[in-house]
Structures are given as structure tokens and as C-alpha cells.
Short mmCIF file of C-alpha atoms in Angstrom, two decimals:
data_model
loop_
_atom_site.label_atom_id
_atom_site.label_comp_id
_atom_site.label_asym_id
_atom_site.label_seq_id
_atom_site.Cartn_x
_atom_site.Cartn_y
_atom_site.Cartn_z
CA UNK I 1 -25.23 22.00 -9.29
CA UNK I 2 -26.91 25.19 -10.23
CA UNK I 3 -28.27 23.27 -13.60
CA UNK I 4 -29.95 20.73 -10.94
CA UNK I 5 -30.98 23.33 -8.95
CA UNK I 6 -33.23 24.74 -11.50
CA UNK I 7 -34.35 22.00 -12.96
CA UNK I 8 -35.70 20.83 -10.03
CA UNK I 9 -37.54 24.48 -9.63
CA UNK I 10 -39.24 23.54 -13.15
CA UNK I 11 -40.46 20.91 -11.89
CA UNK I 12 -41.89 22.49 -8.72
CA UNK I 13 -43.88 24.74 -10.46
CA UNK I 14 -45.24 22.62 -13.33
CA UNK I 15 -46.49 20.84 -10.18
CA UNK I 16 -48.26 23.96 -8.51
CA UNK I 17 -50.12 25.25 -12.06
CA UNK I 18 -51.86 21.99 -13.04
CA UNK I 19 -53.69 19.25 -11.31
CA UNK I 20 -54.17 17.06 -13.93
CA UNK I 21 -50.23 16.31 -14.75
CA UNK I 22 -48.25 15.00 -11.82
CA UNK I 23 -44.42 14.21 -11.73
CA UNK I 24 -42.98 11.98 -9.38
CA UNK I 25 -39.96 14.05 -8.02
CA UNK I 26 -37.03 11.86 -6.30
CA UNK I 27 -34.24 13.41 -4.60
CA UNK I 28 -30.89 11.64 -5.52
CA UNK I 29 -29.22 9.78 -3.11
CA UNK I 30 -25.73 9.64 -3.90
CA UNK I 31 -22.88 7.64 -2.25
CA UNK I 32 -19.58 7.11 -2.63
CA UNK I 33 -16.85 4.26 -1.88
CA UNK I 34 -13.00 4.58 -2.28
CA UNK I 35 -10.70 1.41 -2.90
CA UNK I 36 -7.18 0.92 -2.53
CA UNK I 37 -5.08 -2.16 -4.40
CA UNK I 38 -2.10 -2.96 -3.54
CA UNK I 39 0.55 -5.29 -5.47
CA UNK I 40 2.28 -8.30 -3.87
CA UNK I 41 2.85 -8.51 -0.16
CA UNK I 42 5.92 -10.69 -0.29
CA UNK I 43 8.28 -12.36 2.45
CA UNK I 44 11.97 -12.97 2.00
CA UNK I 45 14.61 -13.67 4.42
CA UNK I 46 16.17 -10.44 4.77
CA UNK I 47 12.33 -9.26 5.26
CA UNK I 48 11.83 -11.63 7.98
CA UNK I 49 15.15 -10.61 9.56
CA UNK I 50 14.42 -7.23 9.86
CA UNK I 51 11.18 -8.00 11.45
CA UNK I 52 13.00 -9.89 14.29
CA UNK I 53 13.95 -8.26 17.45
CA UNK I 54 16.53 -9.56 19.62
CA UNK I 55 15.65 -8.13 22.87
CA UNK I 56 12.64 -10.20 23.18
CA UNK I 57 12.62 -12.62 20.49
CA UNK I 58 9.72 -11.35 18.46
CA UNK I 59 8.83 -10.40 15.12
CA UNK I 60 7.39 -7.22 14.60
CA UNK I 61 6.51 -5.46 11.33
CA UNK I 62 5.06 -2.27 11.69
CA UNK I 63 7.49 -0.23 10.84
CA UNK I 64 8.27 -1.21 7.20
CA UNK I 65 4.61 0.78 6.75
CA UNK I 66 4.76 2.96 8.81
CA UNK I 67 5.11 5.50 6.02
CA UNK I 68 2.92 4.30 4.15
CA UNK I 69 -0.11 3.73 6.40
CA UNK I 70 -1.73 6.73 6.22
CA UNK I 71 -2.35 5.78 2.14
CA UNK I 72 -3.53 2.38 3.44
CA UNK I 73 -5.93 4.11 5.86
CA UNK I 74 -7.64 6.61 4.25
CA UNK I 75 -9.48 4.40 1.51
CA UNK I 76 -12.91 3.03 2.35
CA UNK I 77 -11.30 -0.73 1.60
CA UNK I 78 -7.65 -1.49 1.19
CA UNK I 79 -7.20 -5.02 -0.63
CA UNK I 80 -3.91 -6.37 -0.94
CA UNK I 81 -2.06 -9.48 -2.60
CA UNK I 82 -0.68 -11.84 0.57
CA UNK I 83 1.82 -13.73 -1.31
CA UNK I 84 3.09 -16.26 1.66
CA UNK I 85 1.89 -18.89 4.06
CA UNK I 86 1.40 -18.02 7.68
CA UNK I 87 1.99 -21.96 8.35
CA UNK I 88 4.15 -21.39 11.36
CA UNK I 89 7.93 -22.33 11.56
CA UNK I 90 10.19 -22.36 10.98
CA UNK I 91 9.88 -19.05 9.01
CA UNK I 92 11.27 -18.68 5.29
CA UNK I 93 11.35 -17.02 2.24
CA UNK I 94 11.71 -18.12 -0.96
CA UNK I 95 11.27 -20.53 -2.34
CA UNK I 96 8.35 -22.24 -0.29
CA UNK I 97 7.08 -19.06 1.79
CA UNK I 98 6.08 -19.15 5.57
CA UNK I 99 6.35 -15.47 7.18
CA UNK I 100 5.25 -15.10 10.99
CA UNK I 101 1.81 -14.64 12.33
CA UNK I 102 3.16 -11.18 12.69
CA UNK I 103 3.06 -9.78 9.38
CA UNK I 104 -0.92 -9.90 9.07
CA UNK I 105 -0.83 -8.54 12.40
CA UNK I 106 0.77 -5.62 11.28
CA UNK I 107 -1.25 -5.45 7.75
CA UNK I 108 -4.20 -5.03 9.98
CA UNK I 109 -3.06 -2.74 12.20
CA UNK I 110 -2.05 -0.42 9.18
CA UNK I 111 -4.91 -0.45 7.35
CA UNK I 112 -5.24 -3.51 5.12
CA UNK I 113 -9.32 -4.36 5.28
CA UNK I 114 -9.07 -7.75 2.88
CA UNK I 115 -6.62 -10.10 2.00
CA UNK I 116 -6.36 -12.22 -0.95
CA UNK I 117 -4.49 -15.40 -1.03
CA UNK I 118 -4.80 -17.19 -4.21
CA UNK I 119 -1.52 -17.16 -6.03
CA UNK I 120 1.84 -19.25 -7.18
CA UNK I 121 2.90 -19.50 -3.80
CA UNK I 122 -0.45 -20.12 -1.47
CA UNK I 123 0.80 -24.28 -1.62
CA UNK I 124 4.29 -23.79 -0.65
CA UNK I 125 3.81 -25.54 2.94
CA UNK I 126 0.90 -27.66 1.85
CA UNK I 127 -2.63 -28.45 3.17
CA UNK I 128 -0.96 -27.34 6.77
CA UNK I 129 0.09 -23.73 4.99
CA UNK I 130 -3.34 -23.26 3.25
CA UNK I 131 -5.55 -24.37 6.22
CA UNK I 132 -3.44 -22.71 9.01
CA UNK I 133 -3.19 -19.29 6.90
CA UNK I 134 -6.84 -19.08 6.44
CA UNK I 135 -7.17 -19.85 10.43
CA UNK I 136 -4.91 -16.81 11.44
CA UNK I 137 -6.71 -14.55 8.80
CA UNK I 138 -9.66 -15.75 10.55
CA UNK I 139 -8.78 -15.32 13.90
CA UNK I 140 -7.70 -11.68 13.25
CA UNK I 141 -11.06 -11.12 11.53
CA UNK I 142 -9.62 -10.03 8.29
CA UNK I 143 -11.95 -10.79 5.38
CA UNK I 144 -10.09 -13.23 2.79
CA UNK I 145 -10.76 -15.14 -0.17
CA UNK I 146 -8.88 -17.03 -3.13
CA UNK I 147 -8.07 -20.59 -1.01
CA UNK I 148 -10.43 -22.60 0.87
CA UNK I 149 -10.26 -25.09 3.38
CA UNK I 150 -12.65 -27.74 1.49
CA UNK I 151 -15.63 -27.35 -0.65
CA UNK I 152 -17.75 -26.77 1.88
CA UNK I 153 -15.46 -23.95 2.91
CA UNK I 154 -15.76 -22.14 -0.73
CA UNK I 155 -19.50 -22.66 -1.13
CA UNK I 156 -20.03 -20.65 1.86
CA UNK I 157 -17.85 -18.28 1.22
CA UNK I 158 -17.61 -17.55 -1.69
CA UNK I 159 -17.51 -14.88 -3.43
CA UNK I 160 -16.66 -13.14 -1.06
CA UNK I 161 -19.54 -10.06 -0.23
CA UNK I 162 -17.68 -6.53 1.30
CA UNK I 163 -20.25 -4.37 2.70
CA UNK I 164 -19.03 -0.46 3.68
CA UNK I 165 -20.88 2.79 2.90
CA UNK I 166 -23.73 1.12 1.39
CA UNK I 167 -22.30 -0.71 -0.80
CA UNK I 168 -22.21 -4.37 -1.82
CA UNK I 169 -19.18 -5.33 -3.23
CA UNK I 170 -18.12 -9.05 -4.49
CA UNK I 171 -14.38 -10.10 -4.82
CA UNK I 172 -13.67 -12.96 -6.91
CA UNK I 173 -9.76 -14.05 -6.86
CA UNK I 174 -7.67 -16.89 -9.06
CA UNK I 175 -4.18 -17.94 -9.37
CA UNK I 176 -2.78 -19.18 -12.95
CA UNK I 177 -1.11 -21.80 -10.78
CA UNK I 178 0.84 -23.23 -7.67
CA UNK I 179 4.70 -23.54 -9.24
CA UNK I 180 3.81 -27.06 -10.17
CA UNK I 181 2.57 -28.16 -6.63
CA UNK I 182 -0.91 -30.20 -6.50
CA UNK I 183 -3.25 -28.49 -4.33
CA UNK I 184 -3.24 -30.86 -1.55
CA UNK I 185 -7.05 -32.05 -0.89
CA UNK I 186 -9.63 -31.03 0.70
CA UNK I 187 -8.36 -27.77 0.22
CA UNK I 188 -9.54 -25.80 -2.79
CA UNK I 189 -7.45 -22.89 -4.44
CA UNK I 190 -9.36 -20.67 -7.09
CA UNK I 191 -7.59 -21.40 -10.61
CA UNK I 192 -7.77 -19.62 -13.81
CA UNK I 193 -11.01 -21.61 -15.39
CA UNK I 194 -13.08 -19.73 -17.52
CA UNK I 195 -16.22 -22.02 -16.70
CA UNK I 196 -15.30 -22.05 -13.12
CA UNK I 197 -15.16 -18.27 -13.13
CA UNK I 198 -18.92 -17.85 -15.67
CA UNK I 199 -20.20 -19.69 -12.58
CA UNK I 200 -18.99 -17.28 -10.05
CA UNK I 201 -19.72 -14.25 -12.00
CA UNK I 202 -23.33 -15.65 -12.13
CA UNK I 203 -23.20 -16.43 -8.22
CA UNK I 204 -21.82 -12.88 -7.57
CA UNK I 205 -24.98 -11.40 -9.70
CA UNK I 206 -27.72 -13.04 -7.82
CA UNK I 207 -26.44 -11.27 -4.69
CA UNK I 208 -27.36 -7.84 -6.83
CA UNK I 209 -23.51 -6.27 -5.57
CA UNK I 210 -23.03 -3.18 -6.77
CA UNK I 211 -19.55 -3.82 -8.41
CA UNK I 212 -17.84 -6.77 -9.15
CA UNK I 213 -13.91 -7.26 -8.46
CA UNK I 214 -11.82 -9.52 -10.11
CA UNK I 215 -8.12 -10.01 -8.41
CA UNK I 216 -6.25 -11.85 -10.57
CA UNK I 217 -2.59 -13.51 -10.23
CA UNK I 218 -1.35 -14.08 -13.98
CA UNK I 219 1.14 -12.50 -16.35
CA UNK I 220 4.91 -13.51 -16.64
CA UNK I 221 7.55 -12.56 -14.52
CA UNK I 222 9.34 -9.25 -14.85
CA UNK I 223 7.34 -8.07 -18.52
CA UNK I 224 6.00 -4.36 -18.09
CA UNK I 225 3.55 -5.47 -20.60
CA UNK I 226 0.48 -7.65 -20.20
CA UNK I 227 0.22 -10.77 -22.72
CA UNK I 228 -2.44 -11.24 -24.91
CA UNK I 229 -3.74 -14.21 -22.51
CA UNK I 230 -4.11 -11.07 -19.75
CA UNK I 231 -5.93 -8.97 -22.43
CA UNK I 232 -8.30 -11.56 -23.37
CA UNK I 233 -9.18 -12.96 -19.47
CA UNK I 234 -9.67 -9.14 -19.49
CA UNK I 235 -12.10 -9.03 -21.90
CA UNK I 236 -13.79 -12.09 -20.73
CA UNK I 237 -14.17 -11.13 -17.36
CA UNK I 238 -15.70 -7.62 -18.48
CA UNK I 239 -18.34 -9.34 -20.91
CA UNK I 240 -19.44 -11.45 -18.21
CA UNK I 241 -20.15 -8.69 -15.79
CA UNK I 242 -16.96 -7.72 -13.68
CA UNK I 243 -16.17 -3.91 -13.39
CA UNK I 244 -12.77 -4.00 -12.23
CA UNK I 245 -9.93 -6.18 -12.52
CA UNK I 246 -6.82 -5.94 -10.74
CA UNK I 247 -3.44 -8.00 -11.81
CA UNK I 248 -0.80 -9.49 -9.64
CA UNK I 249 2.12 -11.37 -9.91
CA UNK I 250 4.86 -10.16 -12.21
CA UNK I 251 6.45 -8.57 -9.81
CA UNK I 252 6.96 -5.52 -11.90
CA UNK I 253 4.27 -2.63 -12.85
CA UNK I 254 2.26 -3.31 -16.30
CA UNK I 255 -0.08 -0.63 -17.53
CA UNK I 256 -3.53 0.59 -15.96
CA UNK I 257 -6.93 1.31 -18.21
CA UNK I 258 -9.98 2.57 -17.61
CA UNK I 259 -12.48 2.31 -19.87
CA UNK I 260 -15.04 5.07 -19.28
CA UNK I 261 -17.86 4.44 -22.00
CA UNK I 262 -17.59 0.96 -20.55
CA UNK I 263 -17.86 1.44 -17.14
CA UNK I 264 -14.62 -0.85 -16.47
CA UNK I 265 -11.31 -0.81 -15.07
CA UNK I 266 -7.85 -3.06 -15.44
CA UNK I 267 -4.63 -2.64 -13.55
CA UNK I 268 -2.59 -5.27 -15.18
CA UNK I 269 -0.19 -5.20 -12.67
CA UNK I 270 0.68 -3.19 -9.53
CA UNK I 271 4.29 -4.23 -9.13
CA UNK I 272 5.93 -5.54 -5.65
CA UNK I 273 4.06 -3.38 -2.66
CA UNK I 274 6.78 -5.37 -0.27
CA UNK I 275 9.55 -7.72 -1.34
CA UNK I 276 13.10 -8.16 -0.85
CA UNK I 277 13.43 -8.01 -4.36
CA UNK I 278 16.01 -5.36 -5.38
CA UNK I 279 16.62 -5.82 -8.96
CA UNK I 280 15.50 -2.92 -11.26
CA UNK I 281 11.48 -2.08 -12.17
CA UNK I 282 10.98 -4.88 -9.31
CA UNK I 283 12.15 -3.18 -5.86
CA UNK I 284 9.02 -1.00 -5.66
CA UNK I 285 4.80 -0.97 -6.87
CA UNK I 286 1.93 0.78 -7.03
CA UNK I 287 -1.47 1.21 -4.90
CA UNK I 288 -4.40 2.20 -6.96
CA UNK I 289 -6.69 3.92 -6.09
CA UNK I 290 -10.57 4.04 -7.47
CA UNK I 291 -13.30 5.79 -6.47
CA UNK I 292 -17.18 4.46 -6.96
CA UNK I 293 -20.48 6.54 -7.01
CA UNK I 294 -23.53 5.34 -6.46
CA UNK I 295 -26.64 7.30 -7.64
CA UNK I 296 -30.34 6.42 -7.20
CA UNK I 297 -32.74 8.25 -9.33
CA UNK I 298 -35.74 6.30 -7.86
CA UNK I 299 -36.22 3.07 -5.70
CA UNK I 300 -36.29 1.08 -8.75
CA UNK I 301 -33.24 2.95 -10.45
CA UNK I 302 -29.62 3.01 -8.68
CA UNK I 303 -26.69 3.70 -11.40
CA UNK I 304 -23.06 2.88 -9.97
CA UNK I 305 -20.00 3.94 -11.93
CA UNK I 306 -16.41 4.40 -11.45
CA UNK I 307 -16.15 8.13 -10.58
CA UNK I 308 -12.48 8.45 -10.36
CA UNK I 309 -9.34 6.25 -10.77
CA UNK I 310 -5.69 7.41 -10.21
CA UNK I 311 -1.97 5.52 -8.53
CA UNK I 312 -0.15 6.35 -6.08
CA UNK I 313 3.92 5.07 -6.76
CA UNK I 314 5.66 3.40 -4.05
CA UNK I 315 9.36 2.35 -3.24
CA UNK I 316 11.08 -0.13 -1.28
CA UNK I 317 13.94 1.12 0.68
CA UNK I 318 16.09 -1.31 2.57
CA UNK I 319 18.91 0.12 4.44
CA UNK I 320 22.37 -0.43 3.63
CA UNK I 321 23.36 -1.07 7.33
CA UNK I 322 23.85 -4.54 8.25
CA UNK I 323 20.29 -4.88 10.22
CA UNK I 324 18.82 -3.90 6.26
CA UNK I 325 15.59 -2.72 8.13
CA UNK I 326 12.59 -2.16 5.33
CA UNK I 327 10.52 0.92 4.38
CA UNK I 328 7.84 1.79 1.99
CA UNK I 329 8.13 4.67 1.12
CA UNK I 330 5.43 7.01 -1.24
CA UNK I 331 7.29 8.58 -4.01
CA UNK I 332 5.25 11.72 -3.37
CA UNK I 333 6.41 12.42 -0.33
CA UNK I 334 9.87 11.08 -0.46
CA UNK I 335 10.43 13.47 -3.37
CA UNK I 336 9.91 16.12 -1.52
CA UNK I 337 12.33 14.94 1.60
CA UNK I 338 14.52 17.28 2.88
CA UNK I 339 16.01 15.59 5.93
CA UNK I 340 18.42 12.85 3.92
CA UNK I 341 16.42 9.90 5.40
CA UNK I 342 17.32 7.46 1.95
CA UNK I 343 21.14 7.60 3.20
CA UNK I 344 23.21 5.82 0.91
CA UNK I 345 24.10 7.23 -2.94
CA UNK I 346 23.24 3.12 -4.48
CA UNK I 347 19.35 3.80 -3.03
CA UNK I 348 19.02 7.38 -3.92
CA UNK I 349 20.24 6.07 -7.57
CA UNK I 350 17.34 3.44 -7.32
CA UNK I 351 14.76 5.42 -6.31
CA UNK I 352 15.18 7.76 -8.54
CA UNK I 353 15.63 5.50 -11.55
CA UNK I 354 12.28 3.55 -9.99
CA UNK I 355 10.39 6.44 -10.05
CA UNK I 356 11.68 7.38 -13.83
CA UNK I 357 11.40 4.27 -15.38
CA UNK I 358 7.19 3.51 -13.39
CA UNK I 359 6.45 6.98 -14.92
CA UNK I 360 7.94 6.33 -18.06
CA UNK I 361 6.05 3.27 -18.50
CA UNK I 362 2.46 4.78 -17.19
CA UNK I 363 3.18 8.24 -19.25
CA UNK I 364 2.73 6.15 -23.14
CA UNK I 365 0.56 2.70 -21.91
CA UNK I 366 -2.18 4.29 -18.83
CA UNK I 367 -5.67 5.29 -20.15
CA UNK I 368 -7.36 7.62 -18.44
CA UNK I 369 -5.34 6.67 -15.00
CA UNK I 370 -2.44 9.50 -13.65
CA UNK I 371 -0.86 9.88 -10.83
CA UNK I 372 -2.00 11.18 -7.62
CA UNK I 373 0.51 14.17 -6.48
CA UNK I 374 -1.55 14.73 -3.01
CA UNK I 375 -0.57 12.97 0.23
CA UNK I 376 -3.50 11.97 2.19
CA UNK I 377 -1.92 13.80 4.67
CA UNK I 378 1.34 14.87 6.24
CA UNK I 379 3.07 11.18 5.92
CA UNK I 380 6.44 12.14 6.86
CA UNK I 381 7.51 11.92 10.43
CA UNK I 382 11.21 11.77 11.01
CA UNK I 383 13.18 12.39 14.19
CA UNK I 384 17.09 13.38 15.28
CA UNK I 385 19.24 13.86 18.28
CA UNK I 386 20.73 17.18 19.17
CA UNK I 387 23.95 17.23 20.68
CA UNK I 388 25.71 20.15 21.93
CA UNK I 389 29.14 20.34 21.11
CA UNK I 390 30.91 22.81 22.52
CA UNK I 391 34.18 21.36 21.71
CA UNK I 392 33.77 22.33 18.14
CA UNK I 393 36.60 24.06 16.31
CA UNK I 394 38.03 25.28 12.77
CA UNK I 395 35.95 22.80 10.99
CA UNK I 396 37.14 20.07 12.58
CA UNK I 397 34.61 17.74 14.45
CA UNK I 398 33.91 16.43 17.87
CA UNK I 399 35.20 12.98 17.48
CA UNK I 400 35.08 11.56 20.65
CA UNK I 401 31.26 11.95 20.23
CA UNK I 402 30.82 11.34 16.81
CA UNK I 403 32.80 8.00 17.42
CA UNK I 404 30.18 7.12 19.54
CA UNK I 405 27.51 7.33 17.28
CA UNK I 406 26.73 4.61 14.59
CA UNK I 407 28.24 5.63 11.36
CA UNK I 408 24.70 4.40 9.27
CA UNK I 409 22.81 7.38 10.91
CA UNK I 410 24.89 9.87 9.78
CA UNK I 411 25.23 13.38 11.08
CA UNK I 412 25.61 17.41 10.39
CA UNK I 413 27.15 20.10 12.32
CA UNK I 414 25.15 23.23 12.65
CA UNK I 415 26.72 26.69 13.47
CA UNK I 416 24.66 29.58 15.36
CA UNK I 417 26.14 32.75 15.66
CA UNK I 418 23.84 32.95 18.76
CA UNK I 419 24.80 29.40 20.59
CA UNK I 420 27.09 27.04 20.53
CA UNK I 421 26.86 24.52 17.98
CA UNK I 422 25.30 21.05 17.78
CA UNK I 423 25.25 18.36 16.04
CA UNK I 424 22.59 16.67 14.49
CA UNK I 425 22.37 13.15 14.63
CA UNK I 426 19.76 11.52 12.48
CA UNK I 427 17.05 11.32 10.78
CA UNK I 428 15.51 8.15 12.49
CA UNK I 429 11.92 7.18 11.20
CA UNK I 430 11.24 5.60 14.87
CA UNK I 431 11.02 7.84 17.80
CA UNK I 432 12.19 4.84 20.08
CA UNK I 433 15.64 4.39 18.15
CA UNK I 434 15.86 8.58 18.21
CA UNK I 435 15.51 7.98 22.28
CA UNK I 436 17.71 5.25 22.21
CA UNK I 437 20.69 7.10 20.82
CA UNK I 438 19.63 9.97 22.71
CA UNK I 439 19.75 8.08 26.24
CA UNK I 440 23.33 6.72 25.76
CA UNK I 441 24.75 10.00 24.97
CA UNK I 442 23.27 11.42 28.05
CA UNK I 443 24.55 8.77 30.09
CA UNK I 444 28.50 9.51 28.45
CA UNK I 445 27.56 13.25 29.85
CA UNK I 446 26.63 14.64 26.88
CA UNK I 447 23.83 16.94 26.38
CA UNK I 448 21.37 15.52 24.09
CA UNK I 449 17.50 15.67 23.24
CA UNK I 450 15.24 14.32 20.49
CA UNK I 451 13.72 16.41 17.96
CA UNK I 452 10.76 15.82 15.57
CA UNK I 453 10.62 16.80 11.77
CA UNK I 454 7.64 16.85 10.05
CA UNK I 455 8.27 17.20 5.83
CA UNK I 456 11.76 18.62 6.72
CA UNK I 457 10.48 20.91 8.99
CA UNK I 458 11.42 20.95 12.55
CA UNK I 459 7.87 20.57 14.70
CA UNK I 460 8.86 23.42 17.06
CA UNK I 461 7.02 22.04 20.53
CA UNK I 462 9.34 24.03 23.21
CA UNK I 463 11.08 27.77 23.36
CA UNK I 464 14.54 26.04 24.24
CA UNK I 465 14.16 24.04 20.61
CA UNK I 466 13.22 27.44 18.73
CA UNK I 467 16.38 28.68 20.82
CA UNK I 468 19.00 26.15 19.65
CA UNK I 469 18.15 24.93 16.39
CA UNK I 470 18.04 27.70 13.62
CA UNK I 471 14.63 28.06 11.46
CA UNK I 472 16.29 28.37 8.50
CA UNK I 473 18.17 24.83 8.53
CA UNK I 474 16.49 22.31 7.32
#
């Protein structure tokens, strides 16, 4: 800055002691962009179990991401892999995918800005699933690309053009295949054609974008490690113009690179971002994330490069109750959890060996592409239910109460030598199950009240909370 600084004074006063040279000074006009990837958005049954409430029949997502949103929110454009149909019931996972209308509800409502949808399973209900998937994308005004309704449908839309913050940004999206399913005509689905693709890289250039974006579906199944057909689409997809390409569809992580004398970027794969997939390397992903800068010198000169590129690891918890409720959770801030929310010793065993075995993998293949150890901001928001329990004594616990409570929450007894002591019932990620609990103790005459955590820390929001719950337990 200071370097500029001068400069710019040199050329101030060479401008002030001679008439007969002029330089053309141009401030520069930089801008900036931030992306967010994210890996396969899948739907299984147990995913589209947990998503169903019984009290009114419905299906409601949002809080599988609800720690995860704030990540999703914070970029500029968050693009993820949508790796179902939305063709309407009846609703099943694998292996011919229909979730509910739902699900992109929620992606939307999180944070998710664009959706791809050409992959393996984007045929599994037919010409219904492809047309009636792009219809509720449409209808909740979330940008897509990847299948078409007909060829009319493509050549309008295709590539598709992002515009935020300045920029002009094409995504370009292809599938290695459909399982073995025909696409069903009229509708098109992008494939893996090297022609096909020259074509649309040439398309994309005539709109002058300032980046190009390949997402790509490809690789086999559960490898850590891209094939040399990856490697060399790679390569032909940087000669040809793209900056970035972003891999899908093994289901497990495979290595990021970024090229910096190149200017170019590939994330092979970025693993599962939702599945119901527990086997090992596969119950968890990546997001990654990639800044852009965008500097112009002069009218005439405008220089966009990738500025920074770093991950952020994610893991899939499902619960080991018999609802199995879904949560992504950020490794960065789950590492760091104090209040016991992963319950059971089988997930605390995967998570850990997820997180091991993604930085294993990233620590000897990654170029140029670490992980990012800073939250983009306080993500975790847990909740418990206080209980007084006077009729604690010698160690041994209140169990008429505590046989009131649903073993999967779990509990703690805490012991003041300035009150009587509680017990803490808990943690809950939703305030409304917190209340729930909370409400039917009451009603059995017990005294009860919810409590929020923030981190591990207890968000201190009345003097009778600071009163009864000790600072130093956490």
C-alpha cells in the first residue's frame, strides 16, 4: 500500500514539472467475489424420514443446516450439487431419487444461490422428474443449469450467466452419465462431450464473463484419487478457457489444486455435503471456498484472478435415536464443542476418524489449498432444560424425573454449594424441542426453564440464570 502510495506521488509530480510529457493516471478499481461449492446434496430414505413431521404431515428440512448455514450464507454465491428429482410422489431414495419440494425450499432459505442438476441420477423419474424439477427450481427463483427441458430450453439458457458484485460469471455443468437410463426426449441433459463442451466454452467467451466455472459430475465411486480421465478433462477444460473446475460424484473427497502461475483451480471432488451414506470417507464433504479479484488498470485493461482458495470440512451426524434426525455439522466448530451435542461413542468415533482420514488425504495431495480454521461466525447455538431437583441425595439421582425424560437427550447433575441442584437436560440444537421438554415437566410440577449455549458457553440473558447455573460449568 505504501509502495502504491508513492508511486502514485511520482507520478503526480512528473506531471506538475513538465508540460510536454503527460501520463494518463487511472485509479484502480478493485472488486472482489467469494464462492462457495458444495459436494452432493443427496436424498435417502432415512433423510426423507427425518424431514417428515407427524403433527402436520409435512416435510421440513431446515434443520439438518441449520449449523451449517451461516458457511452457506456468508459467500457472495453458494453453488451446490442437487443430486435428486423433485418429481413429486411418492418420495424415495435410492435408487431412482424423488425428495419433496421441501428440500430446495430449505436450500434456499439457507443460503444456496445456484443449483446444478446434471448428474447420474437427474433421469431417475424420467422426462416427468427432469421437467418438473426444473419447474420447482424455477418457481422458487433459484438459478439452475445442467438439464433442460428441450433444446429450445438450453439455447436460452445456457450457459448459465451469474451476475453479483460486478461480476459476470458463466457456469457450465455435465454428467458422465444417467446409470444407463436414456434421457427421455425433448429433454436435454449436459453430457461429458468434449466438442459439445469447445462449443460452450466458446459461447461462454463471447459473453466476455469474467471467470468461467466448470461443475463437473465424473470420477468413480468411493476412490480418494481422481483418474487420469479427471486429470485430462482437467486439462482440457483449462486450455480451452475455464478457470475453475469443481468435481462431484464419488461420494468421497479427492484432492484440491490450485494452480497459481496458471490462474486455475480444480477440486476433484468435494465428498457427500448431505447423504445418508454412513460408510467410512463417505458420511461427510467439503465446501470450498474461493475468492476472485477483479482489478482494472484502465477502461481497456481489467485483470481477474483467483485471490484466495481454502475448504472448510464438514460432517454428517445422524442421531442414534430412532427418529435418526440429520445435522451438518462444520468440523471447526464441532471440534471445539463443549456441550456433548454428538451423543453417542459410534459417532464421536466417526467424526473423529472423518476428520483424520479428510486431513490426511488433503495434508500430502492439496496444492496450494488448506483449511480454513475461522468460523464465519459464532455457528454454534445449542439449548438445555434446567430442572431443579431438590430431591437430590448421596449421588443418587432424581428418578422419577429423569424417567420422564427421553433417554437420547441425555442429562448431568450440577451441584452448587449456593442452591440446590439441577439437572441439566440437553443439549437440543432446536429451541422448540428445548421448550417442548421444558413444557411437560412444568406441567408434572416440576420447575423447569430453557437455557441457551452459545460455543459451550451459557448466553447469560437473566440474573436468576447467573444465580442458578454456575459460570464455571460448562
Amino acid at each position: 500500500m505504501i509502495f502504491k502510495f508513492l508511486l502514485r506521488l511520482f507520478f503526480a509530480g512528473a506531471l506538475l514539472l513538465t508540460s510536454s510529457f503527460s501520463v494518463e493516471l487511472n485509479a484502480q478499481d478493485t472488486t472482489r467475489i467469494s464462492l462457495l461449492f458444495t459436494g452432493d446434496i443427496m436424498g435417502h430414505d432415512s433423510q426423507i424420514a427425518d424431514a417428515y413431521d407427524d403433527s402436520d404431515g409435512k416435510y421440513d428440512y431446515t434443520r439438518c443446516f441449520r449449523f451449517v448455514r451461516p458457511y452457506l450464507e456468508s459467500a457472495d454465491l453458494t453453488i451446490g450439487n442437487l443430486e435428486v428429482t423433485l418429481a413429486g410422489p411418492p418420495y424415495k431414495g435410492y435408487p431412482q431419487f424423488s425428495s419433496p419440494d421441501e428440500l430446495a425450499v430449505a436450500l434456499k432459505e439457507v443460503g444456496f444461490d445456484v443449483l446444478v442438476t446434471a448428474n447420474n441420477h437427474c433421469v431417475d423419474r424420467g422426462v416427468k422428474g427432469i421437467r418438473r424439477t426444473i419447474n420447482v427450481l424455477d418457481s422458487l427463483d433459484i438459478p439452475h443449469t445442467g438439464t433442460f427441458v428441450d433444446e429450445v430450453d438450453r439455447l436460452n439458457n445456457y450457459p448459465l450467466m451469474l451476475q453479483r458484485n460486478g461480476f459476470t460469471i458463466a457456469l457450465l455443468n455435465y454428467t458422465y452419465g444417467t446409470n444407463g437410463i436414456p434421457v427421455p426426449s425433448p429433454a436435454i441433459v449436459n453430457g461429458l462431450d468434449t466438442a459439445i463442451i469447445s462449443e460452450d466454452v466458446l459461447a461462454a467467451k463471447e459473453k466476455n464473463p469474467d471467470a468461467i466455472i466448470a461443475f463437473v459430475h465424473w470420477g468413480v465411486e468411493y476412490e480418494n484419487l481422481p483418474r487420469k480421465n479427471q486429470k485430462d478433462l482437467t486439462a482440457f477444460f483449462f486450455k480451452n478457457g475455464v478457470n475453475l473446475v469443481i468435481g462431484a460424484h464419488p461420494h468421497v473427497l479427492q484432492p484440491m489444486e490450485w494452480n497459481k502461475e496458471t490462474n486455475q483451480l480444480v477440486v476433484y471432488s468435494l465428498g457427500n455435503f448431505v447423504s445418508g451414506q454412513r460408510k467410512r470417507y463417505t458420511d461427510g464433504g467439503a465446501m470450498a471456498y474461493v475468492e476472485l479479484q477483479k482489478v482494472r488498470y484502465k477502461p481497456d485493461s481489467i485483470v481477474t484472478s483467483i485471490d484466495s482458495a481454502g475448504h472448510f470440512l464438514e460432517w454428517v451426524y445422524r442421531t442414534a435415536d430412532a427418529k435418526k434426525e440429520y445435522y451438518i455439522l462444520p468440523v471447526t466448530s464441532f471440534e471445539k464443542d463443549s456441550t456433548g451435542f454428538i451423543k453417542d461413542e459410534p459417532s464421536k468415533l466417526a467424526f473423529k476418524t472423518f476428520v483424520e482420514d479428510s486431513r490426511l488425504l488433503y495434508g500430502k495431495n492439496n496444492l496450494y489449498v488448506s483449511e480454513i480454521n475461522e468460523n464465519p461466525k459464532d455457528t454454534l447455538v445449542t439449548y438445555k432444560v434446567q430442572v431443579a431437583a431438590p430431591e437430590y441425595k448421596d449421588d443418587s439421582l432424581n428418578t422419577v424425573l429423569l424417567n420422564t425424560i427421553d433417554p437420547f437427550f441425555g442429562y448431568e447433575v450440577i451441584v452448587s454449594d449456593n442452591s440446590d441442584p439441577v439437572i441439566m437436560v440437553g443439549p437440543f440444537a432446536d429451541q422448540s424441542k428445548a421448550e417442548e421438554v421444558c413444557h411437560r415437566l412444568n406441567e408434572e410440577g416440576r420447575s423447569a426453564q430453557v437455557q441457551k449455549y452459545l460455543n459451550g458457553e451459557l448466553v447469560v440473558e437473566t440474573p436468576q440464570a447467573r444465580d442458578i447455573v454456575p459460570q464455571n460449568i460448562r
